[in-house]
Coordinates of C-alpha atoms and ligand atoms in Angstrom, one line a residue:
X1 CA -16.9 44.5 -13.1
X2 CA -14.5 46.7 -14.7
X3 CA -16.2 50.1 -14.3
X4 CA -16.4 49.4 -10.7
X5 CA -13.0 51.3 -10.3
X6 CA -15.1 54.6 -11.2
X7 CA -17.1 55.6 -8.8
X8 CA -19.7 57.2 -12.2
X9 CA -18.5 56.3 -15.4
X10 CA -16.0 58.8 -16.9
X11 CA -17.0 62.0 -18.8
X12 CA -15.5 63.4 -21.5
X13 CA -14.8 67.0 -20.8
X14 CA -15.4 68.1 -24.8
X15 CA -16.4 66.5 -27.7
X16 CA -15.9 67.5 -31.3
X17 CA -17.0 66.1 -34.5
X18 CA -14.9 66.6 -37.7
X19 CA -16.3 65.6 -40.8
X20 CA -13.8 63.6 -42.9
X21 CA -14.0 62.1 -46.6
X22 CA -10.6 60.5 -46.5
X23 CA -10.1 58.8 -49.9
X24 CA -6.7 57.4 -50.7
X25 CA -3.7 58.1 -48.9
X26 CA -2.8 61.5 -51.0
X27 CA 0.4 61.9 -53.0
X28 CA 0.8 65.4 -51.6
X29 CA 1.1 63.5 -48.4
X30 CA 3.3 61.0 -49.3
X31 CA 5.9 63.4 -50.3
X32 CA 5.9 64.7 -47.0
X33 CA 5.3 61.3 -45.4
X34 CA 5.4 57.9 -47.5
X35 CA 5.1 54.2 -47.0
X36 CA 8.5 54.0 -47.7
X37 CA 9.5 55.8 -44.5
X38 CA 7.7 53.9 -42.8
X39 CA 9.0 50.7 -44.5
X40 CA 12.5 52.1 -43.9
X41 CA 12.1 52.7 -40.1
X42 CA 10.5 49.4 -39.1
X43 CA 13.3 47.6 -41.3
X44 CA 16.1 49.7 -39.1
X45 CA 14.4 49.3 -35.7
X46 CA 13.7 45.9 -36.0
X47 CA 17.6 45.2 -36.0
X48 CA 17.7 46.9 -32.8
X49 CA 19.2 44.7 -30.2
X50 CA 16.4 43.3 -28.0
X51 CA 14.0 44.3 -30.6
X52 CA 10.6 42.2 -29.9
X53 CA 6.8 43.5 -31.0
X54 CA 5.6 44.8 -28.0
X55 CA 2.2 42.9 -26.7
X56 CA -1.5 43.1 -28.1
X57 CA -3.9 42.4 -25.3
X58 CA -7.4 41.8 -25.2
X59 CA -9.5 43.8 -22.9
X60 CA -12.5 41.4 -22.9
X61 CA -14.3 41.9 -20.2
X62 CA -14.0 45.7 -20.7
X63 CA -15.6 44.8 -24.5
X64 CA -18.2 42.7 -22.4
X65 CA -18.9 45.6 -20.0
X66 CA -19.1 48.2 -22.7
X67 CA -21.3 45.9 -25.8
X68 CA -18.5 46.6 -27.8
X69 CA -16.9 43.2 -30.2
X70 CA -13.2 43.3 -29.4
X71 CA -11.0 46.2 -27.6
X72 CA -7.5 45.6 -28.1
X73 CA -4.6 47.6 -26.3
X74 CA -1.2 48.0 -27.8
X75 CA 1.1 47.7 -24.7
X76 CA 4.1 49.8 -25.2
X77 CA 4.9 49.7 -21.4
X78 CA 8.1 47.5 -22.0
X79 CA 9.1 49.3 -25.7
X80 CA 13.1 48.3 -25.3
X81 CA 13.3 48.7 -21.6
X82 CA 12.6 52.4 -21.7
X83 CA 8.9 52.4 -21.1
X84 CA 7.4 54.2 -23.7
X85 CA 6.4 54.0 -27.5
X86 CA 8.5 57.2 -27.7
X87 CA 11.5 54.8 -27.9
X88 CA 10.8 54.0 -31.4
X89 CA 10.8 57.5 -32.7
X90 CA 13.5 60.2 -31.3
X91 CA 16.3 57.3 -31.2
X92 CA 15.5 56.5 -34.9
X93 CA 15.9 60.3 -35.7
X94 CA 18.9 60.4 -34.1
X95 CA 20.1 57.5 -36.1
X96 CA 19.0 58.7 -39.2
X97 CA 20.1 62.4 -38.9
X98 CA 23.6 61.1 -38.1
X99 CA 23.6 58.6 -40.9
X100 CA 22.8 61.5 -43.3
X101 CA 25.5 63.6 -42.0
X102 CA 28.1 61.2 -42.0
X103 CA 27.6 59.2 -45.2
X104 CA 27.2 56.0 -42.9
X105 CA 24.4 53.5 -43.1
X106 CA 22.5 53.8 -39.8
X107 CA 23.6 50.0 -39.5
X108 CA 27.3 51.0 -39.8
X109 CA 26.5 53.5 -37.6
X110 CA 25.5 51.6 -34.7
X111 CA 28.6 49.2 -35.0
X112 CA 31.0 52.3 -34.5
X113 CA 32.0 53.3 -38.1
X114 CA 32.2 56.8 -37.7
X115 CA 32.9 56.8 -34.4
X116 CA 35.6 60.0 -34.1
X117 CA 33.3 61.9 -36.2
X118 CA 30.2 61.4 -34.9
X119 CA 31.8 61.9 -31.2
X120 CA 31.6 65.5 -32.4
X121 CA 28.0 66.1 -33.3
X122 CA 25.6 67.4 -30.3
X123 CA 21.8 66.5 -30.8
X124 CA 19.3 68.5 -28.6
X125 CA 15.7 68.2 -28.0
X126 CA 13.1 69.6 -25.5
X127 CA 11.2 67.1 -23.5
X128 CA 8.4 66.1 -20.7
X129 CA 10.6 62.4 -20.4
X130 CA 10.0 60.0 -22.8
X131 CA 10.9 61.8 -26.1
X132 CA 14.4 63.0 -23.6
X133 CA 14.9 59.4 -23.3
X134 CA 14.5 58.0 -26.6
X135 CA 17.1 60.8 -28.2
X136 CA 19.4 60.0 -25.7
X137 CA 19.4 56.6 -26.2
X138 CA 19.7 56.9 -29.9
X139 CA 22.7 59.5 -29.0
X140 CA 24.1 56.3 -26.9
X141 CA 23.5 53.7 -30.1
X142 CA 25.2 56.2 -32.8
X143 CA 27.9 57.3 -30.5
X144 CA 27.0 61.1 -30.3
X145 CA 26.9 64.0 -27.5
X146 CA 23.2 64.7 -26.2
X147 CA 21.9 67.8 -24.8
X148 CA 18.1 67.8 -23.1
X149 CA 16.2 70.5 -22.4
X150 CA 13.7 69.8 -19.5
X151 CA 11.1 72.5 -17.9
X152 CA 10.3 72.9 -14.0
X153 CA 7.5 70.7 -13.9
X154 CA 9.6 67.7 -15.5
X155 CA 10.2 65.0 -12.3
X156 CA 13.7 63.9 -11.2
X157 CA 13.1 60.0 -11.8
X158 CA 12.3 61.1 -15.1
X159 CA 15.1 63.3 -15.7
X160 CA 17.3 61.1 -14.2
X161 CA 16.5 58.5 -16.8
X162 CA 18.3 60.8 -19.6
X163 CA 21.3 61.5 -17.5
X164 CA 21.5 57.9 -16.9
X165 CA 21.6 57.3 -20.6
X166 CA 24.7 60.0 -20.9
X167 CA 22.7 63.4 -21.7
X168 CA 23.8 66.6 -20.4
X169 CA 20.4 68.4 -18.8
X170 CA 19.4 71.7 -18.8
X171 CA 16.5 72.7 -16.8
X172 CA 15.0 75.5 -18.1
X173 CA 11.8 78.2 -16.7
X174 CA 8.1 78.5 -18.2
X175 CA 6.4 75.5 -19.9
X176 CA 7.2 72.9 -22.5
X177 CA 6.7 75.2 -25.1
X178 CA 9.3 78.1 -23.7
X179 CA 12.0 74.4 -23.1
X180 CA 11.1 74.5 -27.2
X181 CA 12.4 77.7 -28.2
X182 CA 15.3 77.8 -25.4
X183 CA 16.2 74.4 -27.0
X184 CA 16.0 76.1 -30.4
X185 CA 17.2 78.6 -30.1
X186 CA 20.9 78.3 -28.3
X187 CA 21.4 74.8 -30.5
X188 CA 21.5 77.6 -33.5
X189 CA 23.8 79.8 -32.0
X190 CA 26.1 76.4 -31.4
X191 CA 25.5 74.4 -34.4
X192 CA 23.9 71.6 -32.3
X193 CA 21.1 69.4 -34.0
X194 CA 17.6 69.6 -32.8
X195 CA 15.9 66.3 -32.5
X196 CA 12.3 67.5 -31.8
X197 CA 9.3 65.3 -31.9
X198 CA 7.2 68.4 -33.1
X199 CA 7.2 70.1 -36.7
X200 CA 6.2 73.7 -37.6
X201 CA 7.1 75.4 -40.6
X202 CA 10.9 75.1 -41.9
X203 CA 11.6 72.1 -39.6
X204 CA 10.2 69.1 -41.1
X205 CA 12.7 66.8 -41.6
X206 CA 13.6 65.2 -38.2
X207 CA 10.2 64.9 -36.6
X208 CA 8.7 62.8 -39.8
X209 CA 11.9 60.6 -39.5
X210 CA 10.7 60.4 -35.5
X211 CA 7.1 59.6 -36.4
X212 CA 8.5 57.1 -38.9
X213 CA 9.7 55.5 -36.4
X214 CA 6.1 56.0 -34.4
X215 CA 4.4 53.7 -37.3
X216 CA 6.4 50.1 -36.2
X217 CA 3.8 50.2 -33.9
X218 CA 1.0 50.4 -36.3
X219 CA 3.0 47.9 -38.5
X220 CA 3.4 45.5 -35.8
X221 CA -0.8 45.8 -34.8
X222 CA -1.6 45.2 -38.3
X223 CA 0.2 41.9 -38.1
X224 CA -1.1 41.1 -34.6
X225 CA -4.6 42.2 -34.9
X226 CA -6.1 39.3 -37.4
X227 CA -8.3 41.2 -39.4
X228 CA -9.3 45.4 -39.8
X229 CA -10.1 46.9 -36.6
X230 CA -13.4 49.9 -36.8
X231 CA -12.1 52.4 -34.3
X232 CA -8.5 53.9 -33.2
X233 CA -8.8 56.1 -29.9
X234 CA -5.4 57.9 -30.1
X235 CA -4.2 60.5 -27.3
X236 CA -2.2 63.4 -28.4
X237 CA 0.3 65.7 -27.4
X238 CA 2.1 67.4 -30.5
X239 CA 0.2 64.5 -31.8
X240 CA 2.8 62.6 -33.7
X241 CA 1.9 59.4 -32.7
X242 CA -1.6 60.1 -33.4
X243 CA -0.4 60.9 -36.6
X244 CA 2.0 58.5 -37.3
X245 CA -0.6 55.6 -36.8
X246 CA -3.4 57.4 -38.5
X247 CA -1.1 57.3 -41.5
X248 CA 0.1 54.3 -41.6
X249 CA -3.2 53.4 -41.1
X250 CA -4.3 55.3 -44.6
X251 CA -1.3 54.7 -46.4
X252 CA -2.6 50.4 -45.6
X253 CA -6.9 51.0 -45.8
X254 CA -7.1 54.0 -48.2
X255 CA -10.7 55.6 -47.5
X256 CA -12.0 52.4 -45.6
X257 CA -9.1 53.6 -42.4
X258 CA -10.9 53.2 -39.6
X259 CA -13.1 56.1 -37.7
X260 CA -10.2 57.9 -35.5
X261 CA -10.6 59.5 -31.9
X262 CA -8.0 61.9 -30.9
X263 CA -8.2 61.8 -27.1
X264 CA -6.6 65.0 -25.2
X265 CA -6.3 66.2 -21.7
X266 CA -8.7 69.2 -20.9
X267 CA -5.3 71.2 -19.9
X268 CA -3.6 71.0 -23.4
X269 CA -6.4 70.9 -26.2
X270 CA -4.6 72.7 -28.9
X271 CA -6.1 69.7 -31.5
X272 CA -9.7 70.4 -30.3
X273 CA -9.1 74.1 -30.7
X274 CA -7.4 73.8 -34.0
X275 CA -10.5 71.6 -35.0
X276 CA -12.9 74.3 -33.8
X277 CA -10.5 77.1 -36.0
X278 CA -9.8 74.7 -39.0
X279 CA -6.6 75.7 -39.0
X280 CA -3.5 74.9 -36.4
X281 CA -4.1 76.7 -33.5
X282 CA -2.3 77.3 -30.2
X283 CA -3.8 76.9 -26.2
X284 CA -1.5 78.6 -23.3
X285 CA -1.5 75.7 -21.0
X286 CA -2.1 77.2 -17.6
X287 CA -2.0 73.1 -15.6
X288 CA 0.3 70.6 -16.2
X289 CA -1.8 67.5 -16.7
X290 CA -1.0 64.6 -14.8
X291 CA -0.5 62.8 -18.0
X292 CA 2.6 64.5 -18.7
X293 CA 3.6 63.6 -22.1
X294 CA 0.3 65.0 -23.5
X295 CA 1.1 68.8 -22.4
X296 CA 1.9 70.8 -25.2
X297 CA 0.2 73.6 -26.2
X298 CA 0.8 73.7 -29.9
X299 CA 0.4 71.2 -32.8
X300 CA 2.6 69.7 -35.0
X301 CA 2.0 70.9 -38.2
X302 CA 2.5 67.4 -39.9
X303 CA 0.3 65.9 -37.7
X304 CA -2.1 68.3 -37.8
X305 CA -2.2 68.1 -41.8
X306 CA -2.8 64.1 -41.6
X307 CA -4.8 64.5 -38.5
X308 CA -7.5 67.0 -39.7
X309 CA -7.7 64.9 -42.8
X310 CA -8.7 61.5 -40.8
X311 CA -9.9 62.3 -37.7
X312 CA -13.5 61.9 -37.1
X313 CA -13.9 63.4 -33.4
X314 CA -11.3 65.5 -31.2
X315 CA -12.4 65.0 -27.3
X316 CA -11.0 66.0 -24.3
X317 CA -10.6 64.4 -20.8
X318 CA -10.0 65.4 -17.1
X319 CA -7.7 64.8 -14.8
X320 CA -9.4 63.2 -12.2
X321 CA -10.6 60.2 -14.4
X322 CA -7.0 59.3 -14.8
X323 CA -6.2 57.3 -11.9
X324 CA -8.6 55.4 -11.8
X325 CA -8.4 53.7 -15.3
X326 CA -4.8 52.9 -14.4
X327 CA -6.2 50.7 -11.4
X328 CA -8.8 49.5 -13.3
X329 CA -5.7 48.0 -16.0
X330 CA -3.4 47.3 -12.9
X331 CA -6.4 45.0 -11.1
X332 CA -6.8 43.3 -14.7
X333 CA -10.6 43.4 -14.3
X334 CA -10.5 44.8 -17.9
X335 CA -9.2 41.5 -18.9
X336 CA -5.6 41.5 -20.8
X337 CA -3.9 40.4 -18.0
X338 CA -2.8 42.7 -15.2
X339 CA -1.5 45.9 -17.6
X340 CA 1.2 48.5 -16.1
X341 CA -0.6 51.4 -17.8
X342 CA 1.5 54.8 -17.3
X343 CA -0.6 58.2 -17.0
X344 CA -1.0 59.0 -20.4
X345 CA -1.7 55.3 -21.5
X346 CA -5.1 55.3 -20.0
X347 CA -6.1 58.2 -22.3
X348 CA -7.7 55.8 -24.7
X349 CA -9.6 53.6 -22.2
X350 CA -11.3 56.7 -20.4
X351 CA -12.2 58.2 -23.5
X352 CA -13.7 55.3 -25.2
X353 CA -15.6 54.3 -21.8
X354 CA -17.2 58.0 -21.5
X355 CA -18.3 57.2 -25.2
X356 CA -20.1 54.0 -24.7
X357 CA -21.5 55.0 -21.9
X358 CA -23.2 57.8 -23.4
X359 CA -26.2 57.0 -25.7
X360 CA -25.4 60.3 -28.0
X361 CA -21.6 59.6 -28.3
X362 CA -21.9 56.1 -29.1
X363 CA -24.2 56.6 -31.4
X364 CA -22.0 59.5 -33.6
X365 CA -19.3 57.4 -33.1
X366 CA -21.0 54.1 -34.2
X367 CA -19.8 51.5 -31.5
X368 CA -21.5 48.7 -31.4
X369 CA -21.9 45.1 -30.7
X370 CA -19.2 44.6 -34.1
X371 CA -16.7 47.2 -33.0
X372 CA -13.3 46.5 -33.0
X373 CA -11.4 49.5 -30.8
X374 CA -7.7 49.7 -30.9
X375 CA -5.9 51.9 -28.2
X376 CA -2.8 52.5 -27.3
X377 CA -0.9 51.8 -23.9
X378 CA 1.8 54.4 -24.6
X379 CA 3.7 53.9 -21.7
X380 CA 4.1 52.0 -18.5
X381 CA 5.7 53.1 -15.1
X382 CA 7.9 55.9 -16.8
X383 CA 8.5 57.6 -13.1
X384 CA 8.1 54.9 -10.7
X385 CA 6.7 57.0 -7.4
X386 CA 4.2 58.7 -9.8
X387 CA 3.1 56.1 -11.1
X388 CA 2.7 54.4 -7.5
X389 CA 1.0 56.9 -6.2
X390 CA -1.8 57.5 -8.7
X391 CA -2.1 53.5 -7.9
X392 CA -2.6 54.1 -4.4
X393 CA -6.6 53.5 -3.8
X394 CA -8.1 56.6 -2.5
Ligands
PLP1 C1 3.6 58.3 -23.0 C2 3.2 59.3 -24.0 N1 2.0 59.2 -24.6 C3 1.6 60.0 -25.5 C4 2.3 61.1 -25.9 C5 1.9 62.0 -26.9 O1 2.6 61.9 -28.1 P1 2.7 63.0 -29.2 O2 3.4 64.2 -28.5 O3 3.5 62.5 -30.3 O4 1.3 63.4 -29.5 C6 3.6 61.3 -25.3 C7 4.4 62.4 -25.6 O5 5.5 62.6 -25.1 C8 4.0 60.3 -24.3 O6 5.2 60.5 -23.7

């Protein structure tokens, strides 16, 4: 019995609804972020070496448990051996930034073209891990020097995953955010290129390039999937993966996209707040949530402009429902298979369980019998002894 691993069925710690009237993927939109971007990037990343779709499983006894049709889980936990989904995005910014510079395809790129010159070009970015790793790994591919900004909280397995890949780290004081603006803020003063994940006004550029690289995953579902699914739980940090798959999502279904949860941690609920405030809005984050990739305190404001546009609900979960979803996918009692399901990837799971289980929430978020959920296993064992411990039955 799947839900056996909690010992009550989850919570959710918040619940918003958002009334949305989505119609067709607007052209306002598409300027900013377009089909052909997203066209582009899975056309580039799919000539990566070792590129493979990552799995679709089938969580059918969790479906069984729940009275739901079909939940499907997008495993990213082996994205090209770096553990995360983030491996499509930053590395395919890096690529393309360089490309533009140089006045090399990104192809041309990768086989060494501009090699001298692009041995000269720094790229930065401020990370919790996995958006670290996938610019430094794009750094590696187009031959460039990497800089990566990390704060206290970050852990040395995951750090040590950057510097493995040929980054220079810099540890810096204060919280993700403050590793943002330090980041900024001395790659202007050096002429160094910020590959951020997250957009705010007058730096747009790179992160829709990194969330175009966020939509092969969407792409790849839609080919795996066989037929529309009804319901997309998404977690969010600066939420551009949320966002990225949401789009790619309108940009395919027009106004029949299917309903979309953004899931949060209670600690960093800057898209429930910005919900609430209709309007991008900022939380101090005061605990690191264990699912470190989802602590940031401030929105994207791309993804906020696509996400407040198709979301239906914004909720929130603790902490302490965390662990044990990831045993529940380790023991394979969800069906699937026995899944390696990383902090944040269990997001999705918890938040969707806490829904069906709760008569009000199912209802408002119409799963039923016919429901088709997609979530998404963003990551795997990204730090090792983390994720072993959280394993660890208590
Ligand atoms: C594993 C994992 N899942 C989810 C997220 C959230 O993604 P985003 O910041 O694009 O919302 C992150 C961000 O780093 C992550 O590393």
């Amino acid at each position: 019995m799947p839900l056996s691993h909690f010992r009550q069925a989850p919570k959710l710690a918040a619940h918003l609804r958002n009334v949305v009237q989505p119609g067709p993927y607007p052209e306002r939109l598409d300027a900013l972020f377009s089909q052909q971007m997203a066209r582009d990037a899975l056309s580039e990343i799919s000539q990566w070496p070792g590129y493979a779709p990552t799995p679709l499983r089938s969580l059918d006894k969790l479906a069984g448990a729940l009275g739901l049709g079909e939940v499907l889980y997008k495993d990213e936990s082996q994205r090209f051996d770096l553990g995360s989904f983030k491996a499509l995005g930053g590395a395919y910014a890096v690529l393309r930034l360089l490309s533009d510079k140089l006045g090399v395809s990104t192809s041309e790129l990768r086989a060494g073209a501009a090699h001298d010159a692009a041995a000269q070009i720094t790229v930065t970015t401020a990370t919790d891990g996995n958006h670290g790793r996938s610019v430094a790994w794009g750094a590696r591919q187009a031959g460039c020097k990497c800089r990566i900004y990390v704060h206290k909280d970050v852990s040395e397995n995951r750090a040590a995953a950057m510097t493995e890949l040929g980054a220079e780290l810099v540890r810096t004081t204060g919280t993700y955010d403050d590793s943002v603006r330090q980041c900024a803020a001395e790659s202007a003063q050096n002429g160094w290129f910020v590959v951020s994940d997250t957009s705010y006004e007058g730096y747009l550029n790179v992160p829709r390039q990194v969330m175009a690289g966020y939509t092969a995953l969407a792409s790849e579902v839609m080919e795996q999937a066989e037929g529309p699914v009804t319901h997309i739980f998404l977690q969010a940090g600066v939420g551009g993966m949320a966002a990225a798959v949401a789009a790619r999502y309108w940009m395919e279904h027009g106004a029949a996209l299917p309903r979309i949860v953004i899931v949060e941690s209670e600690y960093a609920a800057c898209f429930l707040k910005s919900a609430k405030q209709g309007r991008a809005a900022k939380v101090r984050i005061r605990h690191e949530t264990v699912m470190a990739g989802m602590s940031c305190g401030e929105v994207s404001v791309v993804a906020w402009e696509i996400l407040r546009r198709t979301a239906g609900h914004f909720v929130t979960i603790a902490d302490s429902t965390v662990a044990p979803a990831m045993r529940m996918l380790a023991s394979g009692v969800a069906g699937g298979g026995e899944i390696e399901a990383g902090e944040c990837s269990v997001a999705g799971p918890v938040a969707l369980i806490a829904a069906a289980c709760d008569q009000n929430l199912r209802e408002s978020m119409q799963l039923d019998g016919e429901s088709r959920v997609l979530l998404i296993g963003t990551e795997g064992a990204t730090d090792r002894a983390i994720y072993d411990d959280l394993l660890k039955a208590v």
